[in-house]
Amino acid sequence: MSGEITFTIDGVQVSGQAGQTILQAAALANIYIPHLCAKRGLSPWGSCRVCTVLVNGRPQAACIQPIADGILVENDTENLRAMRRELVEMLFVEGNHFCPFCEKSGNCELQAMGYRLGMLAPQYPYFFPVRDVDASHPDLFLDRNRCILCARCVRASQELDGKHAYGFVGRGAHKHVAANSTSGLGGTDAAVSDMASEICPVGSLMKKRVGYAVPIGQRMYDSKPIGSDIEKGAQPAQAGGAR
Ligand code: FES
């Protein structure tokens, strides 16, 4: 087929189309490459680095690296698992993530990734940053304590909703998601029906008045690990979609 590209992931031959990323081609071949900021339907972003693989021996972010004929991709190795685990640990200590008290628990991709990668207590000191919660919107709230700066809400608002309700301000440790209004999220045109309102991987952008509608123990990752939908060849549900 014209444009078909063949390469290997952990020794398994995979085919894809020109223009696909390694992450997309892998998912179509039912190979799970852990990822957090990537999401099906959104433009590649490349910020979390959890999807790092080795391409011909060099580290590359699978969500932004295009496939090429004959490349040798290493994905599921002990070294890469350890590196991803450290990245996820850093995300945990950099924010304020208290899973037992978070409504997203069981549906949270960060928490699920920690479990999948075998994370125990983080080896790094907690930052305990002081961050604002924006509860000014009638139907949504933005809790920056749990934000991992994946930009899914920013991208979804622009690319899927045709709005610009969210953006980033600040630099380095002070970088955070901001609402596009001086009066906070409530002053924007963000709506609970927006795709951006559905797409947060953690408990940062959440809907009001639906907390705990699904009991703990019956949530997405309570019974199956993140990525198992891709490995089983099912259409990805809310999370982990990279196809
Ligand atoms: Fe690739 Fe985040 S950098 S999923």
mmCIF file of C-alpha atoms and ligand atoms in Angstrom:
data_model
loop_
_atom_site.group_PDB
_atom_site.id
_atom_site.type_symbol
_atom_site.label_atom_id
_atom_site.label_comp_id
_atom_site.label_asym_id
_atom_site.label_seq_id
_atom_site.Cartn_x
_atom_site.Cartn_y
_atom_site.Cartn_z
ATOM 1 C CA MET A 1 0.000 0.000 0.000
ATOM 2 C CA SER A 2 1.307 3.443 -0.866
ATOM 3 C CA GLY A 3 2.655 5.333 2.097
ATOM 4 C CA GLU A 4 2.911 2.193 4.217
ATOM 5 C CA ILE A 5 5.799 2.193 6.612
ATOM 6 C CA THR A 6 7.144 -0.851 8.416
ATOM 7 C CA PHE A 7 9.206 -0.817 11.572
ATOM 8 C CA THR A 8 9.544 -2.803 14.784
ATOM 9 C CA ILE A 9 8.536 -2.219 18.389
ATOM 10 C CA ASP A 10 10.310 -4.535 20.819
ATOM 11 C CA GLY A 11 11.028 -6.860 17.919
ATOM 12 C CA VAL A 12 7.419 -6.999 16.719
ATOM 13 C CA GLN A 13 6.866 -5.828 13.145
ATOM 14 C CA VAL A 14 4.402 -2.947 12.943
ATOM 15 C CA SER A 15 2.966 -1.205 9.909
ATOM 16 C CA GLY A 16 1.678 2.322 9.735
ATOM 17 C CA GLN A 17 0.998 5.158 7.382
ATOM 18 C CA ALA A 18 3.283 8.068 6.634
ATOM 19 C CA GLY A 19 2.510 10.914 8.967
ATOM 20 C CA GLN A 20 1.536 8.753 11.919
ATOM 21 C CA THR A 21 3.426 9.050 15.156
ATOM 22 C CA ILE A 22 4.984 6.042 16.835
ATOM 23 C CA LEU A 23 2.290 6.273 19.511
ATOM 24 C CA GLN A 24 -0.530 6.207 16.965
ATOM 25 C CA ALA A 25 0.908 3.332 14.961
ATOM 26 C CA ALA A 26 1.630 1.366 18.120
ATOM 27 C CA ALA A 27 -1.921 1.801 19.405
ATOM 28 C CA LEU A 28 -3.353 0.597 16.098
ATOM 29 C CA ALA A 29 -1.167 -2.490 16.477
ATOM 30 C CA ASN A 30 -2.521 -2.985 20.011
ATOM 31 C CA ILE A 31 0.798 -2.082 21.577
ATOM 32 C CA TYR A 32 0.477 0.225 24.546
ATOM 33 C CA ILE A 33 3.061 2.932 24.998
ATOM 34 C CA PRO A 34 2.369 4.717 28.298
ATOM 35 C CA HIS A 35 1.387 8.364 27.786
ATOM 36 C CA LEU A 36 -0.370 11.152 29.622
ATOM 37 C CA CYS A 37 -0.481 14.404 27.665
ATOM 38 C CA ALA A 38 -1.305 12.680 24.369
ATOM 39 C CA LYS A 39 -4.966 12.178 23.575
ATOM 40 C CA ARG A 40 -6.701 10.946 20.474
ATOM 41 C CA GLY A 41 -8.244 13.820 18.550
ATOM 42 C CA LEU A 42 -5.854 16.425 19.902
ATOM 43 C CA SER A 43 -2.711 17.728 18.258
ATOM 44 C CA PRO A 44 0.521 16.181 19.547
ATOM 45 C CA TRP A 45 1.963 18.100 22.459
ATOM 46 C CA GLY A 46 4.982 16.282 23.886
ATOM 47 C CA SER A 47 5.197 17.731 27.378
ATOM 48 C CA CYS A 48 5.031 14.845 29.852
ATOM 49 C CA ARG A 49 7.653 12.581 28.274
ATOM 50 C CA VAL A 50 6.008 9.491 29.772
ATOM 51 C CA CYS A 51 5.810 8.105 26.233
ATOM 52 C CA THR A 52 9.589 8.131 25.824
ATOM 53 C CA VAL A 53 10.870 5.187 23.793
ATOM 54 C CA LEU A 54 14.246 4.430 22.307
ATOM 55 C CA VAL A 55 14.393 4.880 18.544
ATOM 56 C CA ASN A 56 17.511 3.285 17.165
ATOM 57 C CA GLY A 57 18.909 3.669 20.673
ATOM 58 C CA ARG A 58 18.019 7.339 21.163
ATOM 59 C CA PRO A 59 15.265 8.605 23.489
ATOM 60 C CA GLN A 60 12.305 10.113 21.644
ATOM 61 C CA ALA A 61 8.779 11.065 22.653
ATOM 62 C CA ALA A 62 6.586 8.538 20.844
ATOM 63 C CA CYS A 63 3.633 10.945 20.685
ATOM 64 C CA ILE A 64 5.461 13.431 18.486
ATOM 65 C CA GLN A 65 7.994 11.250 16.683
ATOM 66 C CA PRO A 66 6.819 10.225 13.191
ATOM 67 C CA ILE A 67 7.282 6.635 12.145
ATOM 68 C CA ALA A 68 9.934 5.812 9.550
ATOM 69 C CA ASP A 69 10.829 2.710 7.625
ATOM 70 C CA GLY A 70 13.049 0.272 9.464
ATOM 71 C CA ILE A 71 13.356 2.087 12.776
ATOM 72 C CA LEU A 72 13.918 -0.080 15.824
ATOM 73 C CA VAL A 73 11.724 1.084 18.685
ATOM 74 C CA GLU A 74 12.230 -0.110 22.241
ATOM 75 C CA ASN A 75 9.212 0.403 24.477
ATOM 76 C CA ASP A 76 8.626 -2.174 27.183
ATOM 77 C CA THR A 77 12.048 -2.460 28.796
ATOM 78 C CA GLU A 78 13.007 -2.305 32.456
ATOM 79 C CA ASN A 79 15.055 0.859 31.919
ATOM 80 C CA LEU A 80 12.213 2.678 30.203
ATOM 81 C CA ARG A 81 9.719 1.519 32.809
ATOM 82 C CA ALA A 82 12.018 2.863 35.531
ATOM 83 C CA MET A 83 12.432 6.182 33.735
ATOM 84 C CA ARG A 84 8.671 6.543 33.261
ATOM 85 C CA ARG A 85 8.121 5.672 36.902
ATOM 86 C CA GLU A 86 10.472 8.483 37.908
ATOM 87 C CA LEU A 87 8.683 10.935 35.627
ATOM 88 C CA VAL A 88 5.356 10.022 37.182
ATOM 89 C CA GLU A 89 6.858 10.310 40.663
ATOM 90 C CA MET A 90 8.005 13.814 39.790
ATOM 91 C CA LEU A 91 4.526 14.738 38.630
ATOM 92 C CA PHE A 92 3.149 13.529 41.946
ATOM 93 C CA VAL A 93 5.571 15.501 44.142
ATOM 94 C CA GLU A 94 5.409 18.637 42.019
ATOM 95 C CA GLY A 95 1.671 19.133 42.648
ATOM 96 C CA ASN A 96 -0.721 18.377 45.463
ATOM 97 C CA HIS A 97 -2.176 14.971 44.639
ATOM 98 C CA PHE A 98 -4.041 13.383 47.534
ATOM 99 C CA CYS A 99 -5.699 10.446 45.858
ATOM 100 C CA PRO A 100 -7.833 9.253 48.788
ATOM 101 C CA PHE A 101 -9.508 12.672 48.872
ATOM 102 C CA CYS A 102 -9.789 13.257 45.142
ATOM 103 C CA GLU A 103 -13.049 12.704 43.280
ATOM 104 C CA LYS A 104 -11.081 11.550 40.221
ATOM 105 C CA SER A 105 -9.605 8.595 42.090
ATOM 106 C CA GLY A 106 -10.179 5.447 40.061
ATOM 107 C CA ASN A 107 -10.700 7.479 36.900
ATOM 108 C CA CYS A 108 -7.394 9.342 37.112
ATOM 109 C CA GLU A 109 -4.802 8.596 34.455
ATOM 110 C CA LEU A 110 -1.938 9.821 36.623
ATOM 111 C CA GLN A 111 -2.961 7.555 39.494
ATOM 112 C CA ALA A 112 -3.531 4.659 37.111
ATOM 113 C CA MET A 113 -0.131 5.245 35.525
ATOM 114 C CA GLY A 114 1.478 5.143 38.956
ATOM 115 C CA TYR A 115 -0.135 1.773 39.596
ATOM 116 C CA ARG A 116 0.725 0.447 36.140
ATOM 117 C CA LEU A 117 4.372 1.431 36.503
ATOM 118 C CA GLY A 118 4.661 0.038 40.019
ATOM 119 C CA MET A 119 5.204 3.354 41.736
ATOM 120 C CA LEU A 120 5.390 3.166 45.498
ATOM 121 C CA ALA A 121 6.259 6.138 47.737
ATOM 122 C CA PRO A 122 7.983 8.821 45.646
ATOM 123 C CA GLN A 123 11.720 9.054 46.244
ATOM 124 C CA TYR A 124 11.680 12.842 45.846
ATOM 125 C CA PRO A 125 10.575 15.407 48.446
ATOM 126 C CA TYR A 126 7.095 16.851 48.048
ATOM 127 C CA PHE A 127 6.929 20.476 46.943
ATOM 128 C CA PHE A 128 3.527 21.162 48.533
ATOM 129 C CA PRO A 129 3.030 24.217 46.305
ATOM 130 C CA VAL A 130 0.380 26.798 47.133
ATOM 131 C CA ARG A 131 -2.024 26.904 44.200
ATOM 132 C CA ASP A 132 -5.405 28.468 43.581
ATOM 133 C CA VAL A 133 -8.730 26.785 42.961
ATOM 134 C CA ASP A 134 -11.049 28.587 40.540
ATOM 135 C CA ALA A 135 -14.649 27.777 41.450
ATOM 136 C CA SER A 136 -16.135 30.833 39.756
ATOM 137 C CA HIS A 137 -17.894 28.845 37.013
ATOM 138 C CA PRO A 138 -21.428 27.603 37.810
ATOM 139 C CA ASP A 139 -20.759 24.104 36.461
ATOM 140 C CA LEU A 140 -16.991 23.584 36.502
ATOM 141 C CA PHE A 141 -14.061 24.076 38.785
ATOM 142 C CA LEU A 142 -10.385 24.289 38.103
ATOM 143 C CA ASP A 143 -8.176 22.898 40.867
ATOM 144 C CA ARG A 144 -4.615 23.746 39.910
ATOM 145 C CA ASN A 145 -3.260 21.640 42.766
ATOM 146 C CA ARG A 146 -3.848 18.552 40.626
ATOM 147 C CA CYS A 147 -2.870 19.968 37.262
ATOM 148 C CA ILE A 148 -0.012 18.250 35.409
ATOM 149 C CA LEU A 149 0.199 20.893 32.651
ATOM 150 C CA CYS A 150 -0.708 18.401 29.935
ATOM 151 C CA ALA A 151 -2.567 21.119 27.985
ATOM 152 C CA ARG A 152 -5.422 18.808 27.075
ATOM 153 C CA CYS A 153 -7.987 21.412 28.194
ATOM 154 C CA VAL A 154 -6.092 24.144 26.369
ATOM 155 C CA ARG A 155 -5.924 22.127 23.144
ATOM 156 C CA ALA A 156 -9.462 20.750 23.375
ATOM 157 C CA SER A 157 -10.951 24.177 23.933
ATOM 158 C CA GLN A 158 -9.174 25.535 20.867
ATOM 159 C CA GLU A 159 -9.192 22.535 18.560
ATOM 160 C CA LEU A 160 -12.457 20.785 19.414
ATOM 161 C CA ASP A 161 -14.677 23.434 20.977
ATOM 162 C CA GLY A 162 -13.590 26.381 18.862
ATOM 163 C CA LYS A 163 -13.013 28.433 21.983
ATOM 164 C CA HIS A 164 -9.994 29.743 23.852
ATOM 165 C CA ALA A 165 -11.219 29.285 27.391
ATOM 166 C CA TYR A 166 -7.864 28.093 28.776
ATOM 167 C CA GLY A 167 -4.247 29.001 28.330
ATOM 168 C CA PHE A 168 -0.941 28.930 30.152
ATOM 169 C CA VAL A 169 0.601 31.790 32.058
ATOM 170 C CA GLY A 170 3.838 31.970 34.033
ATOM 171 C CA ARG A 171 7.097 30.147 33.546
ATOM 172 C CA GLY A 172 8.928 27.278 35.168
ATOM 173 C CA ALA A 173 7.523 26.304 38.550
ATOM 174 C CA HIS A 174 5.014 29.174 38.262
ATOM 175 C CA LYS A 175 3.492 28.013 34.996
ATOM 176 C CA HIS A 176 -0.186 27.253 35.389
ATOM 177 C CA VAL A 177 -3.451 27.001 33.517
ATOM 178 C CA ALA A 178 -5.357 30.248 33.408
ATOM 179 C CA ALA A 179 -8.914 31.007 32.366
ATOM 180 C CA ASN A 180 -9.300 33.502 29.561
ATOM 181 C CA SER A 181 -11.060 36.097 31.695
ATOM 182 C CA THR A 182 -10.001 38.423 34.474
ATOM 183 C CA SER A 183 -12.959 37.156 36.488
ATOM 184 C CA GLY A 184 -11.866 33.538 36.294
ATOM 185 C CA LEU A 185 -13.403 30.528 34.602
ATOM 186 C CA GLY A 186 -16.871 31.866 35.256
ATOM 187 C CA GLY A 187 -16.127 34.793 32.977
ATOM 188 C CA THR A 188 -15.235 32.634 29.989
ATOM 189 C CA ASP A 189 -17.442 30.889 27.472
ATOM 190 C CA ALA A 190 -16.385 27.469 28.826
ATOM 191 C CA ALA A 191 -19.366 25.140 29.125
ATOM 192 C CA VAL A 192 -19.898 21.856 30.900
ATOM 193 C CA SER A 193 -20.783 20.325 27.512
ATOM 194 C CA ASP A 194 -17.401 21.279 26.016
ATOM 195 C CA MET A 195 -14.957 18.534 25.058
ATOM 196 C CA ALA A 196 -12.465 20.399 27.221
ATOM 197 C CA SER A 197 -14.660 19.626 30.215
ATOM 198 C CA GLU A 198 -14.308 15.886 29.563
ATOM 199 C CA ILE A 199 -10.658 15.548 28.805
ATOM 200 C CA CYS A 200 -8.659 16.315 31.942
ATOM 201 C CA PRO A 201 -6.614 13.206 32.825
ATOM 202 C CA VAL A 202 -6.506 14.133 36.514
ATOM 203 C CA GLY A 203 -8.863 15.814 38.951
ATOM 204 C CA SER A 204 -8.006 19.341 37.922
ATOM 205 C CA LEU A 205 -10.838 20.371 35.605
ATOM 206 C CA MET A 206 -13.970 18.817 37.048
ATOM 207 C CA LYS A 207 -17.726 19.116 36.805
ATOM 208 C CA LYS A 208 -19.703 20.305 39.773
ATOM 209 C CA ARG A 209 -22.580 18.345 41.334
ATOM 210 C CA VAL A 210 -21.617 14.963 39.909
ATOM 211 C CA GLY A 211 -18.973 14.011 42.454
ATOM 212 C CA TYR A 212 -19.052 10.353 43.507
ATOM 213 C CA ALA A 213 -22.000 9.589 41.225
ATOM 214 C CA VAL A 214 -19.967 6.499 40.350
ATOM 215 C CA PRO A 215 -18.829 4.853 43.586
ATOM 216 C CA ILE A 216 -15.191 4.143 44.298
ATOM 217 C CA GLY A 217 -14.543 0.568 43.262
ATOM 218 C CA GLN A 218 -16.666 0.837 40.117
ATOM 219 C CA ARG A 219 -14.497 3.279 38.217
ATOM 220 C CA MET A 220 -12.494 2.868 35.049
ATOM 221 C CA TYR A 221 -9.191 1.823 36.516
ATOM 222 C CA ASP A 222 -10.546 0.031 39.587
ATOM 223 C CA SER A 223 -10.759 -3.217 37.644
ATOM 224 C CA LYS A 224 -8.317 -2.885 34.762
ATOM 225 C CA PRO A 225 -4.978 -1.150 34.311
ATOM 226 C CA ILE A 226 -4.566 1.875 32.123
ATOM 227 C CA GLY A 227 -3.662 0.813 28.593
ATOM 228 C CA SER A 228 -5.429 -2.528 28.752
ATOM 229 C CA ASP A 229 -8.056 -1.292 26.266
ATOM 230 C CA ILE A 230 -5.314 -0.749 23.693
ATOM 231 C CA GLU A 231 -3.611 -4.051 24.472
ATOM 232 C CA LYS A 232 -6.908 -5.887 24.077
ATOM 233 C CA GLY A 233 -7.664 -4.126 20.814
ATOM 234 C CA ALA A 234 -10.728 -2.348 22.110
ATOM 235 C CA GLN A 235 -11.563 1.244 21.206
ATOM 236 C CA PRO A 236 -10.012 3.408 23.912
ATOM 237 C CA ALA A 237 -12.608 4.837 26.236
ATOM 238 C CA GLN A 238 -12.227 8.074 28.152
ATOM 239 C CA ALA A 239 -8.561 7.692 28.816
ATOM 240 C CA GLY A 240 -5.418 6.587 27.100
ATOM 241 C CA GLY A 241 -6.666 7.050 23.584
ATOM 242 C CA ALA A 242 -3.813 7.493 21.189
ATOM 243 C CA ARG A 243 -5.231 6.175 17.968
HETATM 244 FE FE1 FES B 1 4.220 11.958 24.759
HETATM 245 FE FE2 FES B 1 3.275 13.226 26.916
HETATM 246 S S1 FES B 1 5.119 13.569 25.844
HETATM 247 S S2 FES B 1 2.446 11.504 25.907
#
